[in-house]
Structure formats: C-alpha cells, structure tokens
XYZ file of N, CA, C and O in Angstrom:
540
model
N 149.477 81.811 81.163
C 148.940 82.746 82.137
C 149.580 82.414 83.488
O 149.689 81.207 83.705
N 149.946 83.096 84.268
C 150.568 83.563 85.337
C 149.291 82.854 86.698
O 148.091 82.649 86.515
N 150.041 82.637 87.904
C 148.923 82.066 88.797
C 148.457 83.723 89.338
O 147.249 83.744 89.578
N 149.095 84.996 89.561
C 148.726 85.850 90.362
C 147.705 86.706 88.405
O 146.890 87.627 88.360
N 148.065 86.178 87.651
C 146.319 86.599 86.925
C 145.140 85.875 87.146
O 143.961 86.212 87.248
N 145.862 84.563 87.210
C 144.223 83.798 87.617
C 143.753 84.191 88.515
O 142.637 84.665 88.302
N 144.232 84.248 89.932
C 143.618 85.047 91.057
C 143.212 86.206 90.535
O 142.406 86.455 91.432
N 143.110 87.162 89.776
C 142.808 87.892 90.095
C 141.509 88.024 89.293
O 140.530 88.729 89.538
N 141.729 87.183 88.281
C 140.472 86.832 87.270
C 139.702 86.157 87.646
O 138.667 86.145 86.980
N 139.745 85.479 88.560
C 138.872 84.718 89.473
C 138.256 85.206 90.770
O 137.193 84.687 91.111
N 138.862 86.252 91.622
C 138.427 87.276 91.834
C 137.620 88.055 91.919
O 136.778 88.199 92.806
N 137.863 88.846 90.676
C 137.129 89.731 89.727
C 135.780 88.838 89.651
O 134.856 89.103 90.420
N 135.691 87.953 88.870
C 134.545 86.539 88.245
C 133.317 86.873 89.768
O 132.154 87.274 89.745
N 134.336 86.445 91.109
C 133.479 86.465 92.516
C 132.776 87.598 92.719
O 131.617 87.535 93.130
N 133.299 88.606 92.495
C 133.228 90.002 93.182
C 132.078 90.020 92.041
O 131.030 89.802 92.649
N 131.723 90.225 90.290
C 130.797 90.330 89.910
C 129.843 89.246 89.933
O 128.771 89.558 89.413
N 129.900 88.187 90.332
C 128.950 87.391 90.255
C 128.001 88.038 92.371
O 126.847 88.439 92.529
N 128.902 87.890 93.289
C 128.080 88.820 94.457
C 127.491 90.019 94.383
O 126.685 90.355 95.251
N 127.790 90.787 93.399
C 126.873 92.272 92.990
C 125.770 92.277 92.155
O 124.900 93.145 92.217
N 125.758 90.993 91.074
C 124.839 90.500 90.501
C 123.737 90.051 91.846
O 122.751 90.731 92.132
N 124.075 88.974 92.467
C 122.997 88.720 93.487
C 122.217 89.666 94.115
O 121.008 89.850 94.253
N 123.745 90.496 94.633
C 123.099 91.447 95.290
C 122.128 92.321 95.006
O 121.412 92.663 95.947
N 121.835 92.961 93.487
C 121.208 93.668 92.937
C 119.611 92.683 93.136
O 118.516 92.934 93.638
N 120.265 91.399 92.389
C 118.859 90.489 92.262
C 118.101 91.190 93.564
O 117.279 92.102 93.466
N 118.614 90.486 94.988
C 118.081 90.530 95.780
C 117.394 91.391 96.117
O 116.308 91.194 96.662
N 117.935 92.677 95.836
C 117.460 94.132 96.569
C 116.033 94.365 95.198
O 115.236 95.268 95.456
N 115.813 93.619 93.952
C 114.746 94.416 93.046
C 114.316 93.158 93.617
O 113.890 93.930 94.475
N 113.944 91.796 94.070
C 112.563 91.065 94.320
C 112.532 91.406 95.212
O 111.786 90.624 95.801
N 113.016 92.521 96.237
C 112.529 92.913 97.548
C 111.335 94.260 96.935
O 110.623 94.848 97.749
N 111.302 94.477 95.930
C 110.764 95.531 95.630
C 109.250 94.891 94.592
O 109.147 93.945 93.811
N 108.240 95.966 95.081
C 107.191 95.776 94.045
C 106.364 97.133 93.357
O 105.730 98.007 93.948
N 106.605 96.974 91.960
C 105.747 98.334 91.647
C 104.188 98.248 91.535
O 103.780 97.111 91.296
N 103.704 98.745 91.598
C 102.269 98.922 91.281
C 102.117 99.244 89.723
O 103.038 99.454 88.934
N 100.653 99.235 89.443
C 100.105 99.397 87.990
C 100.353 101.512 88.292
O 100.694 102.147 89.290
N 100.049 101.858 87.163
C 100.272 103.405 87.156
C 98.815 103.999 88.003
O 97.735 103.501 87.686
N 98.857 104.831 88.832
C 97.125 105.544 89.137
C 96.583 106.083 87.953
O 96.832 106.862 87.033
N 95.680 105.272 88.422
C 94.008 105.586 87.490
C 92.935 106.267 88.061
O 92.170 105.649 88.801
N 92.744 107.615 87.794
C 91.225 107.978 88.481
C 91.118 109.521 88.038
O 92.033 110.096 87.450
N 89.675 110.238 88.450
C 89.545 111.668 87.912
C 90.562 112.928 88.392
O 90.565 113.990 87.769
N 91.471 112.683 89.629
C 92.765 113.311 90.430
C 94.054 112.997 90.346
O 94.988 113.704 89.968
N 94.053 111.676 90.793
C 95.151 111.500 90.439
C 95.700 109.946 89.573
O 95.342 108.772 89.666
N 96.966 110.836 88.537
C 96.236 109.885 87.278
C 98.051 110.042 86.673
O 98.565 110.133 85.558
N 98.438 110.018 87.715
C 100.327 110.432 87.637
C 101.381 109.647 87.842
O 102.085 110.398 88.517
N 102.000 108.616 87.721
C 102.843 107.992 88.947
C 102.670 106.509 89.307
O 102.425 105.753 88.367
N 102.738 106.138 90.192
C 102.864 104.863 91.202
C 103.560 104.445 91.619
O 104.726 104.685 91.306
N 103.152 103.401 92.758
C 103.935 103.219 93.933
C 104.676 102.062 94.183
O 104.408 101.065 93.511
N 105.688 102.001 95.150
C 107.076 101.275 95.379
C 106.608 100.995 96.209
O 105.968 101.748 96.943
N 106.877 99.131 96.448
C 106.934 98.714 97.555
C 108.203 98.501 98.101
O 109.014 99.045 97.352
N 108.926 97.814 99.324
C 109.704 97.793 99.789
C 109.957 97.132 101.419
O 109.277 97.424 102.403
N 110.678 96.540 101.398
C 110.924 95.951 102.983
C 112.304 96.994 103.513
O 113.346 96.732 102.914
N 112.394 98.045 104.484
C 113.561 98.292 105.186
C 113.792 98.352 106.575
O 113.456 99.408 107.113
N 114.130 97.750 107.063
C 114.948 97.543 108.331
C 113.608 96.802 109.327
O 113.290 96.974 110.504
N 113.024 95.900 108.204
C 111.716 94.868 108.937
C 110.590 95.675 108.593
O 109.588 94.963 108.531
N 110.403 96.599 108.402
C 109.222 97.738 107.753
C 109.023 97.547 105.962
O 109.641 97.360 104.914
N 107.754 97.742 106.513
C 106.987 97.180 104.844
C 106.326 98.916 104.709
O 105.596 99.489 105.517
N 106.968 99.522 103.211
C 106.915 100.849 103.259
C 107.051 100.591 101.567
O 107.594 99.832 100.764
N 105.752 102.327 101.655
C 105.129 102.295 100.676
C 105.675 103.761 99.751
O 105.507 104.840 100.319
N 106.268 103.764 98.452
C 106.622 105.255 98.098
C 106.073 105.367 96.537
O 106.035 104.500 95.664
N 105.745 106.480 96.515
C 105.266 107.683 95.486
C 106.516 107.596 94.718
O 107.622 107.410 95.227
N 106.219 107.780 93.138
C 107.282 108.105 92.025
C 107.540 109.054 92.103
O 106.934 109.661 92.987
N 108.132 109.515 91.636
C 108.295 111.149 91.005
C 107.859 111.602 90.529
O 107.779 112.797 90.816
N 107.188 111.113 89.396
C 106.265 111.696 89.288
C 104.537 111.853 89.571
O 103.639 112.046 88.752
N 104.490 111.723 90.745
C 103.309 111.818 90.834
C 102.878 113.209 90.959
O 103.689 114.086 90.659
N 101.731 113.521 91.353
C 101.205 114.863 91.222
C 100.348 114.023 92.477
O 99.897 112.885 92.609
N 100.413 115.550 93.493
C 99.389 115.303 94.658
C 98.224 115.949 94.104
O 98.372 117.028 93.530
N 96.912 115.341 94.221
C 95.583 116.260 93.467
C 95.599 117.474 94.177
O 96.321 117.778 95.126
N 94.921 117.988 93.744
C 94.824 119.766 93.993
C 92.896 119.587 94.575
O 91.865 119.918 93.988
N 93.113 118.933 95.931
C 91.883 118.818 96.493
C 91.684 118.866 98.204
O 92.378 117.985 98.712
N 91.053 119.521 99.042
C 91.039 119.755 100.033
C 91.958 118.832 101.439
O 92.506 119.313 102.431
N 91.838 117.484 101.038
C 92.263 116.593 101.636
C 92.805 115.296 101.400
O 92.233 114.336 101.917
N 93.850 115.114 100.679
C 94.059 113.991 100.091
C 94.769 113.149 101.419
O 95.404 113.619 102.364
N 94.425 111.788 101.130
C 94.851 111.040 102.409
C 95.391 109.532 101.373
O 94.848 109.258 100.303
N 96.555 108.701 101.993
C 96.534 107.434 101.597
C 95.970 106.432 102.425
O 95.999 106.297 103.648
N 95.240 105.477 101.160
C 94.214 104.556 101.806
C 94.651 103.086 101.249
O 94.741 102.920 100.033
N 94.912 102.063 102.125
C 94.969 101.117 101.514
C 94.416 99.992 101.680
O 94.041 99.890 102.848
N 94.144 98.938 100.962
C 93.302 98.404 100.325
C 93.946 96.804 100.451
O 94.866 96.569 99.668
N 93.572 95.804 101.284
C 93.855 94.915 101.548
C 93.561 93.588 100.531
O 92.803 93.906 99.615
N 93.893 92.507 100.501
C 93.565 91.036 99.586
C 92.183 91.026 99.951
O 91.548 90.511 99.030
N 91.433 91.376 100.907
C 90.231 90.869 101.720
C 89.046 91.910 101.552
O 87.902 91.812 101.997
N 89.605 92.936 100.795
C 88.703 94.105 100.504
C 88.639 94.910 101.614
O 87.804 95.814 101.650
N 89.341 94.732 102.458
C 89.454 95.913 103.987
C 89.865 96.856 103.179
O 90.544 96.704 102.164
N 89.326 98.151 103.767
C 89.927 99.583 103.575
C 90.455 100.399 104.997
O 89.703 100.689 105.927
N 92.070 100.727 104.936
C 92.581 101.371 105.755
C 92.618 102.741 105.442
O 93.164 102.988 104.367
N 92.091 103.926 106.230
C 92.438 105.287 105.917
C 93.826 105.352 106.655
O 93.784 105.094 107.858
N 94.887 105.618 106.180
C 96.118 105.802 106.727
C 96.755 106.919 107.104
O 97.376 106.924 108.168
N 96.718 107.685 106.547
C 97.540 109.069 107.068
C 97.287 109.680 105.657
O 97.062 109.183 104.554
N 97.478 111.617 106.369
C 97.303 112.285 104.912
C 98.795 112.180 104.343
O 99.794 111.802 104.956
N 98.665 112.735 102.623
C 99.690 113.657 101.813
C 100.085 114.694 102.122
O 101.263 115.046 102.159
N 99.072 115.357 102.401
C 100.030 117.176 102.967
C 99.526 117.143 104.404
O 98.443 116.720 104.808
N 100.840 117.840 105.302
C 100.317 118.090 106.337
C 101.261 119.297 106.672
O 102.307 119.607 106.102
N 100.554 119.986 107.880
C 100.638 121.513 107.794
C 102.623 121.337 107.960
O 103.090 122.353 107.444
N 103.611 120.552 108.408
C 104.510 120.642 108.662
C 105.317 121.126 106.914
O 106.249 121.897 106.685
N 104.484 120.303 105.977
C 105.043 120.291 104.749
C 104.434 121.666 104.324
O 103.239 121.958 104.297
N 105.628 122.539 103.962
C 105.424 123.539 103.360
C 105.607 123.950 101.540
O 106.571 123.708 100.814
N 103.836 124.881 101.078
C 104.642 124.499 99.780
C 103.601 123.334 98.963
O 102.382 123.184 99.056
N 104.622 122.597 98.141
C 104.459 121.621 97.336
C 104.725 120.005 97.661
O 104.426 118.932 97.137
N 105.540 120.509 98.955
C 105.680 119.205 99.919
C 104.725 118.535 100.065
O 103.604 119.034 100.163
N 104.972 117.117 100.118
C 103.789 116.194 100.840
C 104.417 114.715 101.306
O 105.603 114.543 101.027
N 103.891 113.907 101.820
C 104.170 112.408 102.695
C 104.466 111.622 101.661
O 103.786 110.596 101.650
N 105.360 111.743 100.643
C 105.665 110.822 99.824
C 105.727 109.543 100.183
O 105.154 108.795 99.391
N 106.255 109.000 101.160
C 106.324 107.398 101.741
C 105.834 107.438 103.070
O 105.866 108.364 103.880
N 105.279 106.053 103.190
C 104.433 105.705 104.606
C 104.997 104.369 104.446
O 105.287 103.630 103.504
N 105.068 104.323 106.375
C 105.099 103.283 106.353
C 103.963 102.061 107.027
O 103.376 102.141 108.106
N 103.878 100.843 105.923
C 102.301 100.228 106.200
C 102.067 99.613 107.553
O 102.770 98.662 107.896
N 101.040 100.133 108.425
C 100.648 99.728 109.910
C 100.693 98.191 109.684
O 100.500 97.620 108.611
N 101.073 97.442 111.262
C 101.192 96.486 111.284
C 99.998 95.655 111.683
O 99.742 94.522 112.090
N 99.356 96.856 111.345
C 97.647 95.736 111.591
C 96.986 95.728 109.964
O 95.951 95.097 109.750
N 97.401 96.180 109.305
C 97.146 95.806 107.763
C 98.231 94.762 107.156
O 99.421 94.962 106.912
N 97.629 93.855 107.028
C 97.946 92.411 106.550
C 98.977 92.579 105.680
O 100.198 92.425 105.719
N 98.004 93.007 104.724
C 99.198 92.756 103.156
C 98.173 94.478 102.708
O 97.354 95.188 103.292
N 99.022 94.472 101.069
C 98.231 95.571 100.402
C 98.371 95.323 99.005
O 99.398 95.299 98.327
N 96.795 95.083 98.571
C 96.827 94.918 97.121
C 96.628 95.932 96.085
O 96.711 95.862 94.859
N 96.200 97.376 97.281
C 95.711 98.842 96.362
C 95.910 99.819 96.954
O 95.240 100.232 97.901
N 96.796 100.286 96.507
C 96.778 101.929 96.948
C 95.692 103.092 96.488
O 95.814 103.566 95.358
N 94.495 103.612 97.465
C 94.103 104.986 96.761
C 94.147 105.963 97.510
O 94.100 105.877 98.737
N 94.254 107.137 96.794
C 94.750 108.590 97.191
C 93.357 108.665 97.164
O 92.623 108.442 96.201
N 92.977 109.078 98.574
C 91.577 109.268 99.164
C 91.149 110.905 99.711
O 91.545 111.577 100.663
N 90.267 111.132 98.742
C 90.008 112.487 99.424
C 88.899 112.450 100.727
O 87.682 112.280 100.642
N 89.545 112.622 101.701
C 88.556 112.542 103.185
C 87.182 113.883 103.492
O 86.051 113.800 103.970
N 88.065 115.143 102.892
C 87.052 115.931 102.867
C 85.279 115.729 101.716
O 84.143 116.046 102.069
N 85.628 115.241 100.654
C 85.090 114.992 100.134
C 84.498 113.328 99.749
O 83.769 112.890 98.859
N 85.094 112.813 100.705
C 84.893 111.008 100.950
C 84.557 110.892 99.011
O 83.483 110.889 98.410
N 85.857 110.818 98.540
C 85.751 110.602 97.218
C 87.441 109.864 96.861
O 88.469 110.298 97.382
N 87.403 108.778 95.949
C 88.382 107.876 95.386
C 89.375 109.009 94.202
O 89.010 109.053 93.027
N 90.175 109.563 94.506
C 90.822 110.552 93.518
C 91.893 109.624 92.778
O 92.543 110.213 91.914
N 92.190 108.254 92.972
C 92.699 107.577 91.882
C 93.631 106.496 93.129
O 94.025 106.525 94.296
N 93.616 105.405 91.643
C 94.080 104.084 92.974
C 95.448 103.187 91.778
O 95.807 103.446 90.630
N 95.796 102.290 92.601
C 97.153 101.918 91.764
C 97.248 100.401 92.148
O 97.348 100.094 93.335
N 97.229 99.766 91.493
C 96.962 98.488 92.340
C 98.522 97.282 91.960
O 99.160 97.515 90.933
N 98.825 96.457 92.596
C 99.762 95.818 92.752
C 99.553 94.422 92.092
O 98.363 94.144 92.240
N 100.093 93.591 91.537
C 99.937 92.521 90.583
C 99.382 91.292 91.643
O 98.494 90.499 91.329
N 99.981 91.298 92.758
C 99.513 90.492 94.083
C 99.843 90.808 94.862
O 100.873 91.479 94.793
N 99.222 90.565 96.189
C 99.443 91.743 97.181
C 100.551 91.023 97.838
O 100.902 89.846 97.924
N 101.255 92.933 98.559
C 102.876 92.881 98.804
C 102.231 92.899 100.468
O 101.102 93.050 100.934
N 103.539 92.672 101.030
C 103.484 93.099 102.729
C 104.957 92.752 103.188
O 105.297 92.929 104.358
C-alpha cells in the first residue's frame, strides 16, 4: 500500500469516527417523552432539546391538537409545580395550525410532564411524561 492511500484511509477512519460523535452528541442532547395519555389527547409526544442555550420543547407529528375550546401547554416540574405556559392555537395560526414548540421559561426549573391543558374547561386533555426530568 502506497503512503498517499494510507492518508487517505486514515482520513476517511477521522472524518467517520467525528460524525459518529457528532451524531452521539446531538441525540443525548435530546429527550423523548413517554407517548400522551388522556381522554383528548392521546397522539404523539414530545422532544426535548437544548438550542442556542434554550431548553425547548416540540410536538411529533403526529400529534393531534384536541378539538376543545382552549388547549394550552402546561408543564409539570420534579417538585410537582404546575406551569400554565402558553396556548396551542392562537388567533395568528390559521386553520389547523398551532404552537408546535415552546420554548421552556427560565423560571421553570426542569420538566418532568408535559400536559395539554384545557384552560376553558380547567380539564387535563392528556399528559406525556419524561423518564427524568430534562431542562
């Protein structure tokens, strides 16, 4: 073997062993939740994520927003705090649109549960909970 194959096989060796990491790195930056469970919404679950120092929270694809007056995301701290956070639909989203990702206030600690909270009806329309809480 030639020295300009070894370089390049060695190389090559670097370049996939840094994309390997790299991947590592970018999925333990990530946490999924258990699937939602509840009488609304019962579709999906949620992505955690760190980007650009922001701890942010996203909806699958498939989720289904309930078909209920006011759905809001609420989350649910290690400590049993409950944050009402912001709604799913808001009048800007037209349609079928809704707030797929939020990002988590910096006065909520960590988050061990996500539930899709109906405010009009102060009722739990389904929650998704995280193996240990992310932040």
């Amino acid at each position: 073997m030639n020295i300009h194959k070894a370089i390049r096989l060695a190389t090559r060796a670097l370049m996939m062993t840094t994309v390997l990491f790299a991947v590592s790195a970018f999925a333990q930056n990530m946490h999924t939740s258990s699937d939602f469970q509840g009488p609304k919404a019962n579709k999906g679950h949620v992505t955690h994520s760190n980007r650009d120092g922001k701890s942010v929270l996203t909806l699958s694809d498939d989720f289904v927003v309930p078909d209920t007056p006011d759905p809001h995301w609420q989350l649910v701290d290690s400590d049993g705090n409950v944050y009402l956070v912001d709604k799913l639909k808001k009048k800007a989203f037209i349609g079928d649109k809704y707030q797929k990702e939020i990002v988590v206030p910096s006065y909520v600690k960590n988050v061990s549960k996500v539930v899709i909270w109906c405010a009009w009806a102060e009722a739990n329309l389904g929650e998704a909970s995280f193996s240990s809480p992310v932040k």
